[in-house]
XYZ file of C-alpha atoms in Angstrom:
582
model
C -92.797 209.581 93.339
C -90.561 207.026 94.986
C -87.512 209.023 93.828
C -88.799 212.237 95.524
C -89.523 210.435 98.884
C -85.914 209.199 98.727
C -84.657 212.714 98.039
C -86.710 213.992 100.812
C -85.374 211.471 103.137
C -81.695 212.112 102.129
C -82.230 215.794 102.911
C -83.759 215.220 106.095
C -80.759 212.868 107.149
C -78.204 215.734 105.800
C -80.150 218.319 107.820
C -79.952 216.323 111.085
C -76.397 215.163 110.555
C -77.435 211.536 110.934
C -75.750 208.934 108.856
C -75.533 205.239 109.628
C -76.715 205.585 113.351
C -74.418 208.357 113.718
C -75.351 212.123 115.141
C -72.824 214.861 113.839
C -72.132 218.287 115.098
C -68.916 218.336 113.299
C -67.449 221.858 112.638
C -70.283 223.658 113.766
C -68.135 225.897 116.021
C -70.528 225.684 118.967
C -69.257 226.970 122.438
C -70.858 224.477 124.828
C -70.251 225.795 128.103
C -73.063 224.349 130.560
C -76.026 221.966 130.418
C -78.401 224.742 129.113
C -75.917 225.170 126.018
C -76.355 221.305 125.250
C -80.100 220.852 125.809
C -80.606 220.322 121.985
C -77.756 217.890 121.661
C -78.763 216.044 124.738
C -82.404 215.677 123.480
C -81.363 214.259 120.009
C -78.906 211.756 121.750
C -81.764 210.698 123.980
C -84.218 210.296 121.364
C -81.877 208.505 118.905
C -82.492 204.799 119.013
C -79.595 202.632 118.465
C -77.027 205.515 118.451
C -73.438 204.181 117.557
C -71.418 207.397 116.770
C -71.199 210.964 117.796
C -69.181 213.603 116.346
C -68.134 216.515 118.155
C -65.195 217.734 116.235
C -64.679 221.454 115.950
C -66.757 222.593 118.899
C -65.515 223.669 122.206
C -66.822 221.524 125.139
C -66.701 222.519 128.988
C -67.021 220.378 132.019
C -70.629 220.995 132.699
C -71.416 220.566 129.103
C -69.480 217.312 128.767
C -71.408 216.059 131.976
C -74.820 216.747 130.356
C -73.834 214.707 127.284
C -72.371 211.986 129.292
C -75.754 211.840 131.192
C -77.485 211.228 127.658
C -74.872 208.449 126.637
C -75.579 206.252 129.786
C -78.254 204.294 127.914
C -76.552 203.881 124.558
C -75.487 200.324 124.890
C -74.760 200.148 120.986
C -72.570 202.893 120.802
C -69.213 202.522 119.250
C -67.520 205.329 117.630
C -66.325 208.564 119.346
C -65.163 211.355 116.855
C -64.054 213.736 119.478
C -60.872 215.342 117.988
C -60.336 219.193 118.322
C -63.277 219.829 121.014
C -61.598 221.633 123.825
C -60.277 224.819 122.021
C -60.045 227.614 124.326
C -60.430 225.417 127.354
C -58.126 225.206 130.378
C -56.091 222.282 130.172
C -57.458 221.468 133.744
C -60.983 221.347 132.456
C -60.238 218.544 130.044
C -59.508 215.554 132.473
C -62.913 215.685 134.258
C -64.800 216.358 130.979
C -63.140 213.303 129.643
C -63.865 211.364 132.834
C -67.454 212.007 132.627
C -67.894 211.081 129.037
C -65.748 207.753 129.343
C -67.736 206.707 132.560
C -70.869 207.122 130.763
C -69.636 204.865 128.006
C -68.775 202.232 130.624
C -71.909 202.465 132.357
C -73.794 202.063 129.195
C -71.954 198.859 128.520
C -70.504 200.157 125.208
C -68.200 198.522 123.032
C -65.990 201.067 121.209
C -64.341 200.452 117.992
C -63.039 204.054 117.332
C -61.709 206.693 119.678
C -60.463 209.799 118.131
C -59.267 212.591 120.371
C -56.732 214.084 118.144
C -55.871 217.874 118.258
C -56.791 218.436 121.623
C -53.455 219.320 123.352
C -54.432 217.986 126.601
C -50.906 216.841 127.801
C -50.222 213.777 130.151
C -53.228 214.733 132.345
C -55.664 214.361 129.308
C -54.413 210.825 128.840
C -55.163 210.232 132.616
C -58.666 211.468 131.701
C -58.985 208.552 129.508
C -56.994 206.016 131.387
C -60.018 204.197 133.198
C -62.059 204.120 129.743
C -58.966 202.401 127.840
C -58.602 200.009 130.644
C -62.506 199.033 130.777
C -64.546 196.518 128.902
C -65.584 199.372 126.535
C -62.352 199.290 124.966
C -61.853 195.436 124.610
C -63.263 195.909 121.041
C -61.342 198.865 120.062
C -59.681 198.884 116.646
C -58.819 202.616 116.034
C -57.038 204.881 118.568
C -56.394 208.210 117.275
C -54.354 210.607 119.608
C -52.471 213.028 117.039
C -51.242 216.276 118.264
C -52.259 215.839 121.777
C -49.013 216.906 123.532
C -48.923 213.670 125.822
C -45.210 213.703 126.452
C -43.262 210.848 127.684
C -45.536 210.540 130.822
C -48.405 210.364 128.766
C -47.011 207.793 126.436
C -46.119 205.563 129.502
C -49.701 205.852 130.852
C -51.256 205.047 127.604
C -48.834 201.956 127.216
C -49.968 200.692 130.726
C -53.346 200.925 129.755
C -53.276 199.252 126.602
C -51.282 196.543 128.261
C -53.855 196.180 131.052
C -56.730 196.227 128.610
C -55.032 193.310 126.496
C -54.410 191.292 129.669
C -58.051 191.538 130.942
C -59.528 191.127 127.380
C -57.527 188.143 126.746
C -58.663 186.522 130.042
C -62.040 187.053 128.763
C -61.256 185.168 125.755
C -61.262 188.043 123.007
C -57.937 190.066 123.296
C -57.796 193.701 122.253
C -56.876 193.689 118.785
C -55.961 197.312 117.765
C -55.513 197.899 114.042
C -54.830 201.749 113.894
C -52.881 203.631 115.933
C -52.220 207.277 115.574
C -49.850 209.629 117.783
C -48.018 212.075 115.801
C -46.659 215.178 117.214
C -46.816 214.215 121.005
C -43.273 214.858 122.170
C -43.091 210.996 123.098
C -39.085 210.964 122.573
C -37.326 207.606 123.260
C -39.139 206.794 126.686
C -42.598 207.081 125.409
C -41.892 205.363 122.225
C -40.250 202.425 123.938
C -43.033 202.011 126.625
C -45.583 202.015 123.605
C -43.503 199.507 121.939
C -44.093 197.042 124.560
C -47.801 197.391 124.109
C -47.425 196.991 120.470
C -45.445 193.745 120.712
C -47.940 192.509 123.193
C -51.088 193.321 120.886
C -49.562 191.957 117.601
C -52.782 193.176 115.661
C -51.627 196.590 114.323
C -52.087 197.388 110.662
C -51.413 201.174 110.684
C -48.866 202.957 112.894
C -48.450 206.763 112.796
C -46.154 208.267 114.906
C -44.511 211.106 113.178
C -42.687 214.328 114.735
C -42.087 212.724 118.290
C -38.437 213.434 118.808
C -37.456 209.752 118.767
C -34.084 208.813 117.876
C -32.267 205.376 117.413
C -33.100 203.755 120.769
C -36.669 204.511 120.452
C -36.740 203.540 116.831
C -34.980 200.352 117.708
C -37.730 199.371 120.243
C -40.436 200.204 117.813
C -38.656 197.976 115.058
C -38.550 195.236 117.411
C -42.261 195.634 118.345
C -43.320 195.727 114.710
C -41.886 192.428 113.834
C -44.747 191.032 115.974
C -47.498 192.902 113.936
C -47.436 190.649 110.822
C -50.442 192.515 109.205
C -48.744 195.916 109.271
C -49.662 197.910 106.085
C -48.728 201.298 106.904
C -45.618 202.720 108.752
C -45.198 206.470 109.129
C -42.474 207.417 111.647
C -41.576 210.845 109.389
C -39.508 213.513 111.052
C -37.799 211.501 113.700
C -34.156 210.664 114.032
C -33.296 207.008 112.878
C -29.426 207.606 112.016
C -27.744 204.361 110.928
C -28.660 202.268 113.910
C -32.250 203.098 113.894
C -32.510 202.404 110.021
C -30.720 199.256 110.200
C -33.062 197.768 112.960
C -36.104 199.012 110.953
C -34.644 197.410 107.701
C -34.455 194.207 109.730
C -37.910 194.474 110.930
C -39.427 195.044 107.538
C -37.999 191.590 106.514
C -40.817 190.127 108.733
C -43.545 192.572 107.312
C -44.684 191.274 103.847
C -48.048 193.235 104.016
C -46.422 196.469 104.118
C -47.890 198.930 101.331
C -46.591 202.430 102.770
C -43.295 203.363 104.306
C -42.604 206.942 105.470
C -39.333 207.352 106.772
C -39.047 210.915 105.418
C -36.881 213.487 107.190
C -35.393 210.746 109.503
C -31.778 210.868 108.609
C -31.453 207.264 107.488
C -28.019 208.000 105.964
C -26.399 205.929 103.150
C -25.877 202.680 105.410
C -29.419 202.879 106.522
C -30.813 203.286 102.903
C -28.913 200.486 101.677
C -30.086 198.228 104.224
C -33.756 199.241 103.552
C -33.008 198.827 99.838
C -31.819 195.274 100.453
C -35.001 194.432 102.293
C -37.248 196.036 99.719
C -35.637 194.096 96.964
C -36.039 190.750 98.622
C -39.533 191.290 100.004
C -42.300 193.728 100.476
C -44.329 192.577 97.180
C -47.275 194.781 97.503
C -45.123 198.059 98.326
C -46.970 201.146 97.004
C -45.085 204.058 98.603
C -41.631 204.510 99.849
C -40.466 207.820 101.435
C -36.798 208.356 102.136
C -36.699 211.953 101.557
C -34.393 214.298 103.565
C -32.161 211.535 104.896
C -28.767 212.408 103.879
C -28.636 209.711 101.337
C -25.810 209.653 98.759
C -26.062 208.968 95.055
C -24.827 205.208 95.305
C -27.610 204.550 98.134
C -30.268 206.298 96.093
C -29.615 204.176 93.022
C -29.798 201.140 95.269
C -33.073 202.071 96.586
C -34.388 202.596 93.089
C -33.149 199.330 91.791
C -34.814 197.604 94.754
C -38.219 198.817 93.501
C -37.803 197.432 89.952
C -40.326 194.653 90.373
C -42.670 196.326 92.751
C -45.697 195.994 90.350
C -47.911 198.077 92.782
C -45.589 200.971 93.461
C -47.304 204.349 93.188
C -44.483 206.883 94.569
C -40.916 206.801 95.339
C -39.803 210.035 97.332
C -35.942 210.626 97.594
C -36.189 214.533 97.543
C -33.854 216.517 99.827
C -30.931 214.162 100.042
C -27.367 214.570 98.958
C -27.260 213.044 95.317
C -25.704 216.196 93.605
C -26.919 217.385 90.126
C -25.317 214.187 88.491
C -26.819 211.988 90.914
C -30.196 213.142 90.410
C -29.820 212.722 86.635
C -28.657 209.214 87.140
C -31.501 208.492 89.249
C -34.181 209.866 86.598
C -32.283 207.776 83.939
C -32.402 204.591 86.124
C -36.005 205.085 86.923
C -36.849 205.756 83.271
C -34.982 202.612 82.027
C -37.262 200.742 84.353
C -40.388 202.523 83.188
C -41.109 204.107 86.701
C -39.819 207.481 86.077
C -43.562 208.815 86.604
C -43.498 207.230 90.150
C -40.506 209.234 91.300
C -41.309 212.357 93.212
C -39.486 215.765 92.712
C -35.742 215.928 93.413
C -35.769 219.827 93.472
C -34.761 220.328 97.045
C -31.559 217.926 96.846
C -28.839 219.213 99.120
C -25.908 218.452 96.686
C -23.079 216.125 97.040
C -21.854 215.701 100.536
C -18.221 216.704 101.569
C -15.768 214.244 102.955
C -16.865 214.242 106.640
C -15.798 211.237 108.157
C -14.570 212.827 111.338
C -17.873 214.637 111.838
C -19.851 211.451 111.334
C -17.642 209.678 114.014
C -18.391 212.460 116.423
C -22.082 212.447 115.589
C -22.038 208.522 116.504
C -20.129 209.382 119.755
C -22.774 211.949 120.605
C -25.668 209.610 119.931
C -24.081 206.935 122.175
C -23.817 209.630 124.890
C -27.328 210.728 124.377
C -28.639 207.257 124.688
C -26.682 206.688 127.866
C -28.198 209.995 129.297
C -31.550 209.288 128.224
C -31.385 205.887 129.865
C -30.507 207.668 133.142
C -33.478 210.248 133.061
C -35.695 206.992 132.077
C -34.434 205.380 135.424
C -35.494 208.367 137.423
C -38.785 208.702 135.678
C -39.511 204.759 136.091
C -38.879 205.110 139.906
C -41.348 207.931 140.049
C -43.876 206.013 137.964
C -43.513 202.906 139.990
C -44.243 204.826 143.101
C -47.462 205.884 141.459
C -48.310 202.469 140.253
C -47.917 200.709 143.903
C -51.447 201.931 144.437
C -52.676 199.606 141.627
C -51.951 195.984 141.906
C -52.604 195.367 138.133
C -50.171 198.228 137.286
C -47.538 196.565 139.332
C -48.055 193.454 137.437
C -47.749 195.462 134.318
C -44.166 196.770 135.407
C -42.538 193.458 134.256
C -42.525 195.108 130.782
C -40.169 197.903 131.821
C -37.017 198.429 130.141
C -33.878 197.943 132.148
C -31.469 200.987 132.480
C -27.710 201.637 132.627
C -25.685 203.374 135.267
C -26.046 207.039 135.510
C -23.849 209.186 133.347
C -22.931 212.843 133.672
C -25.150 214.910 131.386
C -23.603 217.611 128.818
C -24.918 220.695 127.292
C -25.250 219.045 123.684
C -27.549 216.266 125.287
C -29.644 218.906 126.958
C -30.105 220.973 123.973
C -30.920 217.831 121.968
C -33.461 216.482 124.646
C -34.255 218.935 127.219
C -35.126 217.814 130.702
C -35.091 219.592 134.016
C -32.747 216.875 135.383
C -30.301 217.304 132.620
C -30.323 221.182 133.191
C -29.984 221.211 137.155
C -27.067 218.509 136.682
C -25.046 220.898 134.336
C -24.188 222.624 137.527
C -23.612 226.464 138.528
C -21.918 227.160 135.275
C -24.794 225.965 133.264
C -25.506 229.363 131.713
C -22.022 229.766 130.739
C -21.690 226.156 129.228
C -24.911 226.655 127.142
C -23.629 230.075 125.837
C -20.519 228.356 124.425
C -22.667 226.080 122.629
C -25.196 228.700 121.316
C -24.015 231.687 119.149
C -26.030 234.435 121.120
C -25.057 236.962 118.398
C -27.464 235.029 116.108
C -31.108 235.866 116.970
C -32.694 232.686 115.682
C -30.150 230.597 117.545
C -30.950 232.391 120.742
C -34.570 232.179 120.458
C -34.334 228.412 119.747
C -32.228 228.000 122.896
C -34.535 230.157 124.994
C -37.459 227.842 124.047
C -35.499 224.635 124.884
C -34.567 226.155 128.437
C -38.123 227.358 129.234
C -39.724 223.919 127.997
C -38.518 222.264 131.139
C -39.879 225.188 133.433
C -41.894 223.302 136.307
C -44.142 225.760 138.191
C -44.598 223.248 140.880
C -40.823 223.036 141.446
C -39.219 226.147 142.977
C -35.727 224.797 142.473
C -36.149 223.900 138.757
C -37.925 227.104 138.088
C -35.162 229.101 139.828
C -32.530 227.344 137.543
C -34.560 227.944 134.417
C -35.071 231.482 134.852
C -31.449 232.288 135.943
C -30.120 230.661 132.927
C -32.522 232.199 130.569
C -31.610 235.732 132.153
C -27.884 235.084 131.700
C -28.442 233.885 128.054
C -30.758 237.007 127.056
C -28.333 239.556 128.899
C -25.406 238.334 126.714
C -27.431 238.245 123.696
C -29.210 241.673 123.949
C -25.660 243.365 124.865
C -24.451 242.294 121.391
C -25.077 244.668 118.625
C -25.912 241.901 116.258
C -28.840 241.023 118.088
C -31.738 243.443 118.108
C -34.936 243.092 120.070
C -37.104 242.679 117.064
C -34.929 240.158 115.618
C -35.160 237.979 118.651
C -38.858 238.393 119.073
C -39.644 237.672 115.399
C -37.434 234.555 115.443
C -39.460 233.544 118.749
C -42.813 234.124 116.814
C -41.917 232.016 113.910
C -40.655 229.231 116.152
C -43.919 229.257 118.127
C -45.939 229.218 114.851
C -47.482 232.729 115.475
C -45.729 234.337 112.533
C -45.073 232.905 109.117
C -41.473 232.643 107.668
C -40.311 232.623 104.310
C -38.028 229.716 105.012
C -39.414 226.366 106.043
C -39.500 226.451 109.899
C -41.270 223.605 111.856
C -43.026 225.316 114.675
C -42.325 223.890 118.185
C -45.181 222.638 120.351
C -46.186 225.531 122.846
C -45.987 224.357 126.531
C -46.858 226.354 129.472
C -43.167 226.757 130.534
C -42.600 229.005 127.231
C -45.215 231.508 128.445
C -44.147 231.401 132.014
C -40.535 232.149 130.994
C -41.705 234.872 128.824
C -43.835 236.602 131.181
C -40.621 236.793 133.557
C -38.381 238.020 130.668
C -40.470 240.967 129.709
C -40.263 242.335 133.235
C -36.595 242.525 133.188
C -34.433 245.528 132.501
C -32.465 243.913 129.641
C -35.482 243.040 127.519
C -35.861 245.809 124.800
C -38.878 247.789 125.455
C -39.491 248.652 121.842
C -40.264 244.867 121.293
C -43.179 244.706 123.932
C -45.766 246.067 121.661
C -45.067 243.482 118.980
C -45.321 240.626 121.543
C -48.559 242.220 122.839
C -50.119 242.329 119.201
C -49.366 238.764 118.586
C -50.387 237.542 122.053
C -53.870 239.290 121.169
C -54.420 237.613 117.895
C -56.430 234.329 117.711
C -54.010 231.500 117.008
C -54.710 227.785 117.262
C -50.893 227.430 118.700
C -52.043 229.553 121.842
C -55.179 227.902 122.747
C -53.693 225.305 124.837
C -52.471 227.780 127.369
C -55.540 230.531 127.502
C -54.882 231.033 131.137
C -51.041 231.783 130.868
C -51.592 233.846 127.740
C -53.995 236.320 129.514
C -51.601 236.655 132.297
C -48.885 237.470 129.796
C -50.988 239.915 127.965
C -51.771 241.701 131.279
C -48.109 241.727 132.314
C -47.123 243.185 128.808
C -49.826 245.975 129.291
C -48.557 246.824 132.618
C -44.814 246.937 131.699
C -45.799 249.029 128.707
C -47.579 251.534 130.733
C -44.773 251.784 133.306
C -42.222 252.346 130.445
């Protein structure tokens, strides 16, 4: 009979979604627009004594619904964990900050002490970070252990706001005798780039408590990587470092190798697709061989590593008794190098721990001159990034003068160098409005000299980079963007090699709306892409037989488009009108 009672209790808990003081509506796909739509949820929150966690993932919450839920949370003083990822699907970006502000204000009013804040997969951009800024600075986050903001499109601006908020929180909590001790930080796919990463590095260095850092796919190159490496040295309990798909090059890899010498607790290193190159791999191998006693996983895949460096990495893990996986796939070992690697791992009785090398790129050609050119370009990009950072910091300082605490936080700012003249390669590598404008009146011609307009895929890629810097609030930038795009596409479509469908299909693949047989990483959709596309389809040069294809894909349900619902509808309307006119 006791067993039956236990089973009934378990069933009851499962039905209500309650576990360990947790109320869950995870993955229910509810469309919660107003107070009436959340009456049931609100009542269950109100009736739940000692509520500690609320799961809203996989639903879509509007402003009024968020305000009603927030009202119910105002009395939940024991609340600790917010699992609020993917809860704004289909919402306008302008709806998200007020919704987040309402929820944050409620938690502060309740006197909650959070340990987990998960807002991943919400694509809310810098404004979304502003929506949680007050919460992050408040006493509610003095106890925060996990902050998860994966795939939120924060950008450089959002990264700087986040950093300033964490620094403020640490300073205030330290004054109260219990400094913020964040352990898990997740912010992959956020377009943080060098400036955002450098700003966050300041917060990481100050806290010194991190155990996991996940920042893959952020467009960070060696200046940002070097800043992160310096900060990580101060986080002696780090166990997991995931910087996959950023661009270290030798400079960043050497800095990270040096940082790892101070981190004996590291278990997982993911530097895959980071272009660490042979010199970087050798430096990391040297660090691994001399330390990291409990290393479990090492990923240096797709890094242009040659046979000699790969073998050095393999020898470095010889005495790592806890090793579970070594990934050196997609490098430049050649067939003989791959065999040598397997033989070495077999000699060490670790061949089962070696990942596949089926995507090896083959032995590299002798490209010393090209490597030198790459290094020169990287130096130029660093100088240009610093110039842009100086401009961004001036704007940021003007905003921060309104807050005395933020002015104090500015002492963590990174000094910048004297302005340099931007070039096309710098813009195409790291697009910004300022770089495009400073290319001058011949910018369109300069870009076409760098981009093969007879190649539909390269033309589509260039279009997205130019469109990404579109600013609706700046007429001058808007005009420059559209003029440059017009010139690029006129040249492309005048070439017999570029058919309208080829351009459109490449564009859809890059936006993640169409699957490709090749491995193509989709770009993060930003409003500028749809603004520019709406302009383009109205122009005489755009192939009219491609309009229907675009319309069909814009009409399909796709998560990639959900962050720009209003612009998507506007584009659909324009496409329909242009098709009817033609």
